[in-house]
XYZ file of N, CA and C in Angstrom:
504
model
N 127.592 54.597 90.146
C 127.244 55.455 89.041
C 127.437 54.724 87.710
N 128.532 54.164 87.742
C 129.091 52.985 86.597
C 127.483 51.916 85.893
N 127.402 51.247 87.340
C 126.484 50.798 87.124
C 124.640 51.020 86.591
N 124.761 52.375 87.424
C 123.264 53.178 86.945
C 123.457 53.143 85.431
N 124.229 53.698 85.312
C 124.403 54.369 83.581
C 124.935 53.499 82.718
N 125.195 52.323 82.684
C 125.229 51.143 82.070
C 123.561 50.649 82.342
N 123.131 50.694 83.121
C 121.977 49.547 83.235
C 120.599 50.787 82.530
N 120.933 52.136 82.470
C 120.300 53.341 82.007
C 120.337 52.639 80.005
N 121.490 53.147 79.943
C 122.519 53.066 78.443
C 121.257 51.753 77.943
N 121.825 50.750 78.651
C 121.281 49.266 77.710
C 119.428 49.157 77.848
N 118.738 49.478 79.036
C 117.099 50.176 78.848
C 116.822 50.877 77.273
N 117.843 51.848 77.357
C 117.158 52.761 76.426
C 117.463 52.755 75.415
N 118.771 52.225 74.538
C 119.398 51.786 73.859
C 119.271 50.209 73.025
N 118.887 49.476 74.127
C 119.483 48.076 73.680
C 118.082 47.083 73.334
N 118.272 46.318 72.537
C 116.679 45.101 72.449
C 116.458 44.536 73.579
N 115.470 43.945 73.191
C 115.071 43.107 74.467
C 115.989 42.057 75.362
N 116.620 41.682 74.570
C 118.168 40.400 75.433
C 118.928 41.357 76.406
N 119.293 42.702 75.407
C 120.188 43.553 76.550
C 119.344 43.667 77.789
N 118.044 44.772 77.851
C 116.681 44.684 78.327
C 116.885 43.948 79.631
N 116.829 42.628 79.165
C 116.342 41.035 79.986
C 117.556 41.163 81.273
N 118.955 41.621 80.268
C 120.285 40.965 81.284
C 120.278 42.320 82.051
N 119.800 43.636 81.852
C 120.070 44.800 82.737
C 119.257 44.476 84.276
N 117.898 43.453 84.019
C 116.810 43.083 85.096
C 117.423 42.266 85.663
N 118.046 41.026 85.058
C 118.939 40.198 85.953
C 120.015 40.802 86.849
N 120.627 41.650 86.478
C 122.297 42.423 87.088
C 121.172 42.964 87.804
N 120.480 44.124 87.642
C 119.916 44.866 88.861
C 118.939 43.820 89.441
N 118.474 42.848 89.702
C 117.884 42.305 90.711
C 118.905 41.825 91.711
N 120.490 41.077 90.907
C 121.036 40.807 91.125
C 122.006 41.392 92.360
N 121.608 42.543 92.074
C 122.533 43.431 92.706
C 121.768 44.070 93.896
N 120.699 44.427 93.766
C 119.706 44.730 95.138
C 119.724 43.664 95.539
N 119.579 42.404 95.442
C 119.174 41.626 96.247
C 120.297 41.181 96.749
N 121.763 41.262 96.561
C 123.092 40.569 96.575
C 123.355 41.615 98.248
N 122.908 42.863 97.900
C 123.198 43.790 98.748
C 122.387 44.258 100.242
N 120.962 43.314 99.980
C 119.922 42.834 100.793
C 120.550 42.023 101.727
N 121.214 40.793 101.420
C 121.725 39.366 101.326
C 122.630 39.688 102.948
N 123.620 40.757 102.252
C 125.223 40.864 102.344
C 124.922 40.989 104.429
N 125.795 40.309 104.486
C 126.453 40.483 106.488
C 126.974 41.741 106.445
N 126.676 42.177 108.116
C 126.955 43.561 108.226
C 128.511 43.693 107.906
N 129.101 44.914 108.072
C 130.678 45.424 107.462
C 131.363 44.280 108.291
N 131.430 44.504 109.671
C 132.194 43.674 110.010
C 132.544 42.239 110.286
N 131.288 41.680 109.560
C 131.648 40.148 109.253
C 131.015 40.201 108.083
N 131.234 40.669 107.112
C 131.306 40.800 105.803
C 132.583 39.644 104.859
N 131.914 38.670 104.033
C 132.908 38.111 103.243
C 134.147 37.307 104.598
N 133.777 36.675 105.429
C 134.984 36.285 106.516
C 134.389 34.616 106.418
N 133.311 34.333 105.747
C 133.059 33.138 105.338
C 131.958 32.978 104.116
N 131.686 31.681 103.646
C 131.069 32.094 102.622
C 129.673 32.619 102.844
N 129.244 33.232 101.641
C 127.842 34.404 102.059
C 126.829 33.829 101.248
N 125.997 32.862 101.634
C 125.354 31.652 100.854
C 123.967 32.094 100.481
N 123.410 33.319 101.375
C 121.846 34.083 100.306
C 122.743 34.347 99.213
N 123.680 35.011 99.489
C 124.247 36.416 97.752
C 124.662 35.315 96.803
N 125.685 33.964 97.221
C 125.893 33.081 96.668
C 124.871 32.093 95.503
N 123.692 32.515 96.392
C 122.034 31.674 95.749
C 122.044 32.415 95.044
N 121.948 34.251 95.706
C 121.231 35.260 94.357
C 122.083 34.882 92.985
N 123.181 34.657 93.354
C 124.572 35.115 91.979
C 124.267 33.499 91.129
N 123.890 32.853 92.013
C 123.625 31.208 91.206
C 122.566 31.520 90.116
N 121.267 32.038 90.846
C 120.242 32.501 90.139
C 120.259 33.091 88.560
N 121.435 34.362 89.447
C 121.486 35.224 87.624
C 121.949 34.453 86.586
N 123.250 33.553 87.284
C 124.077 33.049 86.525
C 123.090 32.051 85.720
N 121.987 31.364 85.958
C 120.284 30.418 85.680
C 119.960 31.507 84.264
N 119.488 32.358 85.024
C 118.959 33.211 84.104
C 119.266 33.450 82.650
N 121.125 34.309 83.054
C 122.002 34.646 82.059
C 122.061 33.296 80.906
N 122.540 32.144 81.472
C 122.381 31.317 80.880
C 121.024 30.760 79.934
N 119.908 31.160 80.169
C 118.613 30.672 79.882
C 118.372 31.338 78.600
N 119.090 32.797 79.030
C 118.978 34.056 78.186
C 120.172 33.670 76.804
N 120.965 33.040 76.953
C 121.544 32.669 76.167
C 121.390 31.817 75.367
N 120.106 30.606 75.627
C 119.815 29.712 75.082
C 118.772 30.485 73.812
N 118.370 31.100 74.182
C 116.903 31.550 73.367
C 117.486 32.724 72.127
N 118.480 33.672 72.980
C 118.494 34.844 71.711
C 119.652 34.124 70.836
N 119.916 35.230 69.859
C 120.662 34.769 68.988
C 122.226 35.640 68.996
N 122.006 36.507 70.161
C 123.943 37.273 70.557
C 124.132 36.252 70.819
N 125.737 36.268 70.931
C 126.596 35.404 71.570
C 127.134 36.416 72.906
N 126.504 37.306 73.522
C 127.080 37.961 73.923
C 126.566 37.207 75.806
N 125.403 36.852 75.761
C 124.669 36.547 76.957
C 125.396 35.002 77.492
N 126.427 33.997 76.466
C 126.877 33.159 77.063
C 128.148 33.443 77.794
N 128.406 34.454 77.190
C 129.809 34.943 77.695
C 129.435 35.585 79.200
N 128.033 36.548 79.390
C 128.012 36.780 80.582
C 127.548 35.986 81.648
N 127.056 34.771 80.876
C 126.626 33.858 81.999
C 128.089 33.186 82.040
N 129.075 33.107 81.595
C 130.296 32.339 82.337
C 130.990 33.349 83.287
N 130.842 34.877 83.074
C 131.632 35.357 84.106
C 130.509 35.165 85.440
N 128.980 35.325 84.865
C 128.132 34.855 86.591
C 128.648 34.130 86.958
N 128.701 32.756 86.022
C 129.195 31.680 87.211
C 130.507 31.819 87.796
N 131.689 32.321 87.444
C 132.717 32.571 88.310
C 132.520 33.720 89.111
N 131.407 34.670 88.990
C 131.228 35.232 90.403
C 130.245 34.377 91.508
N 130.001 33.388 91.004
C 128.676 32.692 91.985
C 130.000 31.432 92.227
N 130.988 31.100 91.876
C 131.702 30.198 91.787
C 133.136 30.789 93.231
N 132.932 31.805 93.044
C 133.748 32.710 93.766
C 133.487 32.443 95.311
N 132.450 32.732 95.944
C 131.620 32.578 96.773
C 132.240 31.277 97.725
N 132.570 30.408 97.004
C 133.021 29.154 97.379
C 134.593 29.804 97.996
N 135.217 30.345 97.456
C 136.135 30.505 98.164
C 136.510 31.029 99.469
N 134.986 31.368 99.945
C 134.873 31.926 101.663
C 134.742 30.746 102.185
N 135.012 28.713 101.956
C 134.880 27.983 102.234
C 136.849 28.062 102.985
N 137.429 28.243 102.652
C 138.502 28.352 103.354
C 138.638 29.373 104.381
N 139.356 28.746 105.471
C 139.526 29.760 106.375
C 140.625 30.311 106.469
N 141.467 29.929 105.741
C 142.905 31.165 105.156
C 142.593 32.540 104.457
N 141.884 32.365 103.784
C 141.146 33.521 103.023
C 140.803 35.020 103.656
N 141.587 35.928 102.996
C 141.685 36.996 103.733
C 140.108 37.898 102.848
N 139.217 38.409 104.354
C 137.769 38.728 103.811
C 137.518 39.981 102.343
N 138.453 40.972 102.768
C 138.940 41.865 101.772
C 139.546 41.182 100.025
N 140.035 40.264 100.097
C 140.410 39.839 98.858
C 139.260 38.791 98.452
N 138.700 37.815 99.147
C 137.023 37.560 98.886
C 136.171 38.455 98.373
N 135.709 39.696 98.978
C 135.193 40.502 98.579
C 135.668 41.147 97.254
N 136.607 41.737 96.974
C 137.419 42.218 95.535
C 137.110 40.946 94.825
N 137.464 39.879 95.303
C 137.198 38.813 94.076
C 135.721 38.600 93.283
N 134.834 38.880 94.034
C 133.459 38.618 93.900
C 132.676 39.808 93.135
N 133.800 41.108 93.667
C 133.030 42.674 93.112
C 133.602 42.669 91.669
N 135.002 42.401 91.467
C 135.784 42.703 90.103
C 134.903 42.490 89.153
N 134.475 40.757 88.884
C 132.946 40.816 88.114
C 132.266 41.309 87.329
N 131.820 41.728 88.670
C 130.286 43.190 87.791
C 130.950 44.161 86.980
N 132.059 44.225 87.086
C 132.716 45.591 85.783
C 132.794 44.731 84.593
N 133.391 43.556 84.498
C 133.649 42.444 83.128
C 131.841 42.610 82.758
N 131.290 42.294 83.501
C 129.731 41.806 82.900
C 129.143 43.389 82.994
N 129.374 44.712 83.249
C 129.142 45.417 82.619
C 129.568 46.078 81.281
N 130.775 45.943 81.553
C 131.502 45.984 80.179
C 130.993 45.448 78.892
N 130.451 43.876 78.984
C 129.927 43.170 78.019
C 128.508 43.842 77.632
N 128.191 44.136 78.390
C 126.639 44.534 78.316
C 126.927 46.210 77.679
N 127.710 47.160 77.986
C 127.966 47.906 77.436
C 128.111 47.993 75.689
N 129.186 47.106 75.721
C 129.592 46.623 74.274
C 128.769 46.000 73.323
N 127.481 44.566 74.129
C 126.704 44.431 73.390
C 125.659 45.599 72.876
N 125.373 46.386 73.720
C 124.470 47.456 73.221
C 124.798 48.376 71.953
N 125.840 48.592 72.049
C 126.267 49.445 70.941
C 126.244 48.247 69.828
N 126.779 47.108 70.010
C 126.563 46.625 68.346
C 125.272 45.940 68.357
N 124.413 46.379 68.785
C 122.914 46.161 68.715
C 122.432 47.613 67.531
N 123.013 48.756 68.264
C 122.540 49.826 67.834
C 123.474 49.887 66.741
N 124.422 49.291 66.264
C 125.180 49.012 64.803
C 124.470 48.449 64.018
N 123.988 47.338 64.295
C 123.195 46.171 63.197
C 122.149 46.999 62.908
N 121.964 47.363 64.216
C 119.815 48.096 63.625
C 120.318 49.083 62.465
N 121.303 50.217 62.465
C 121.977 51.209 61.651
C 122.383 50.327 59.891
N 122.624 49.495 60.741
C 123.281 48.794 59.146
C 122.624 48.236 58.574
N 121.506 47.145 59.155
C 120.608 46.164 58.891
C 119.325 46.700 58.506
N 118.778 47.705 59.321
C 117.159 47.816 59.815
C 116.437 46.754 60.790
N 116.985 45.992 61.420
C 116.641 44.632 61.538
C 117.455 44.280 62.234
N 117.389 44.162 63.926
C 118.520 42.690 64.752
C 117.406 41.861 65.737
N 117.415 40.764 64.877
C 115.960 39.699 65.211
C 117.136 38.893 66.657
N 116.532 38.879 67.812
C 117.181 39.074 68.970
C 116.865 37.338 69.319
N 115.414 36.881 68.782
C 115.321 35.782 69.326
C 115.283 34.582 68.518
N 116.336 33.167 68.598
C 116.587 32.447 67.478
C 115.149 31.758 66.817
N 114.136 31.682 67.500
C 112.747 31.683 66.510
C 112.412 32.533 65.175
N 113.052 33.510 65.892
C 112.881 35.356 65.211
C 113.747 34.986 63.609
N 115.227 34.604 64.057
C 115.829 34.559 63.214
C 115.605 32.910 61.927
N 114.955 31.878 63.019
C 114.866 31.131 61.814
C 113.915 30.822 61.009
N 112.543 31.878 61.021
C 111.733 32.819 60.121
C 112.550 33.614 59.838
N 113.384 34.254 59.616
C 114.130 35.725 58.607
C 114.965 34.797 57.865
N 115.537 33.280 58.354
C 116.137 32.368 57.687
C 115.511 31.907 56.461
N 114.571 31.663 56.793
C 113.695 30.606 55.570
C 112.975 31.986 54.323
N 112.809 32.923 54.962
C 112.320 33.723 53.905
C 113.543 34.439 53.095
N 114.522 34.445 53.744
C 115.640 34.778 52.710
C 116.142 33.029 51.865
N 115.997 31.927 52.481
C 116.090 30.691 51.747
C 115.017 30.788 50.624
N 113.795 31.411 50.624
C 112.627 31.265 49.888
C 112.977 32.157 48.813
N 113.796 33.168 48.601
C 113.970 34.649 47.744
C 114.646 33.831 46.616
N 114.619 34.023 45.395
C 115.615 33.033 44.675
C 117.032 34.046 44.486
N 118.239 33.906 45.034
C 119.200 34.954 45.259
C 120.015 34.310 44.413
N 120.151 33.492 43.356
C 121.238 32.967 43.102
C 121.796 34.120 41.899
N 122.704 33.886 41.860
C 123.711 34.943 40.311
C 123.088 34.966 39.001
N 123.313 35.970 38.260
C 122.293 35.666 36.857
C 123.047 34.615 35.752
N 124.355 34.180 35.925
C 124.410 33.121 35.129
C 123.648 31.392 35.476
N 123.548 31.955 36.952
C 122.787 30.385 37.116
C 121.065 30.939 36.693
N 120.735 31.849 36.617
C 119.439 31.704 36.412
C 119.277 30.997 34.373
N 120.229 31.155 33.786
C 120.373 31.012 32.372
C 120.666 29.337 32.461
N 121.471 28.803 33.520
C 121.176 27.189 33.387
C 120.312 26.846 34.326
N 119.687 27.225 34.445
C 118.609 26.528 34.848
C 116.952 26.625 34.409
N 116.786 28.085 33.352
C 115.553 28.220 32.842
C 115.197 27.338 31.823
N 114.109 26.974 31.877
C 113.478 26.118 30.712
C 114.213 26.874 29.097
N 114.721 25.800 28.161
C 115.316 26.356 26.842
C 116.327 27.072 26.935
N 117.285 26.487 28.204
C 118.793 26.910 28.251
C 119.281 26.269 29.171
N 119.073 24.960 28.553
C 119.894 23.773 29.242
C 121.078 23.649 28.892
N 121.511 23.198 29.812
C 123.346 23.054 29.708
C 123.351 21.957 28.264
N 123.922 21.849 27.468
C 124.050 21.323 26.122
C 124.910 20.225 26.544
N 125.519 19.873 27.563
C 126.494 18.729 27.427
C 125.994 17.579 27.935
């Protein structure tokens, strides 16, 4: 339910980056659950489709981080990779399958959480701003046209106009 209504929340709520990472987690997650060995050999070694899927998002998340301009999408691509990093630990055979599993699920609450949190200060900036340019192209056009505005203070506009040169 956690998850519906987080991945609901950031659809309807959030720009396109939130958008992008709700498609990654839910592909992520049908397909992780596609993947998964039946209950009883569940997590008793490593689980190398769900391991690929979780590599994947963690591709994605990361990709998604390169392009927008949150900082919020690098942060969730480092908890992917320690859930796709996790996975590895069904490489031991000490490893009790139940604490594999918890290790791998805990996760998805941190990277919903983030995704929660980014949404709302998405829907802050738009409130405050009018304006949250999501993709760093986006932003370095909104860069140059605020570089282009002449914003400086009105005593510098007095040294610098023609017939009010600095005298010294």
């Amino acid at each position: 339910m956690f998850y519906a209504g987080t991945g609901v929340f950031a659809l309807w709520k959030g720009g396109a980056p939130e958008r992008i990472a709700v498609i990654v987690l839910a592909a992520d997650f049908e397909l992780s659950h596609w993947f998964l060995k039946p209950f009883v050999g569940r997590y008793s070694g490593v689980e190398w489709p769900v391991f690929a899927t979780d590599t994947i998002a963690f591709l994605g998340l990361y990709i998604l981080s390169l392009l927008t301009t949150r900082y919020w999408p690098i942060w969730m691509a480092a908890v992917q990779g320690c859930v796709a990093m996790s996975h590895l630990t069904g490489l031991r055979a000490d490893v009790i399958p139940t604490v594999y599993g918890n290790f791998v699920v805990v996760w998805s609450y941190v990277l919903l959480i983030i995704l929660i949190v980014a949404t709302i200060r998405h829907r802050t900036r738009l409130a405050r701003d009018q304006i949250d340019p999501a993709w760093s192209w986006h932003s370095a056009g909104i860069r140059a046209q605020s570089e282009s505005c002449d914003d400086r203070a009105p005593s510098q506009y007095a040294a610098t106009s023609v017939g009010n040169a600095d005298p010294r």
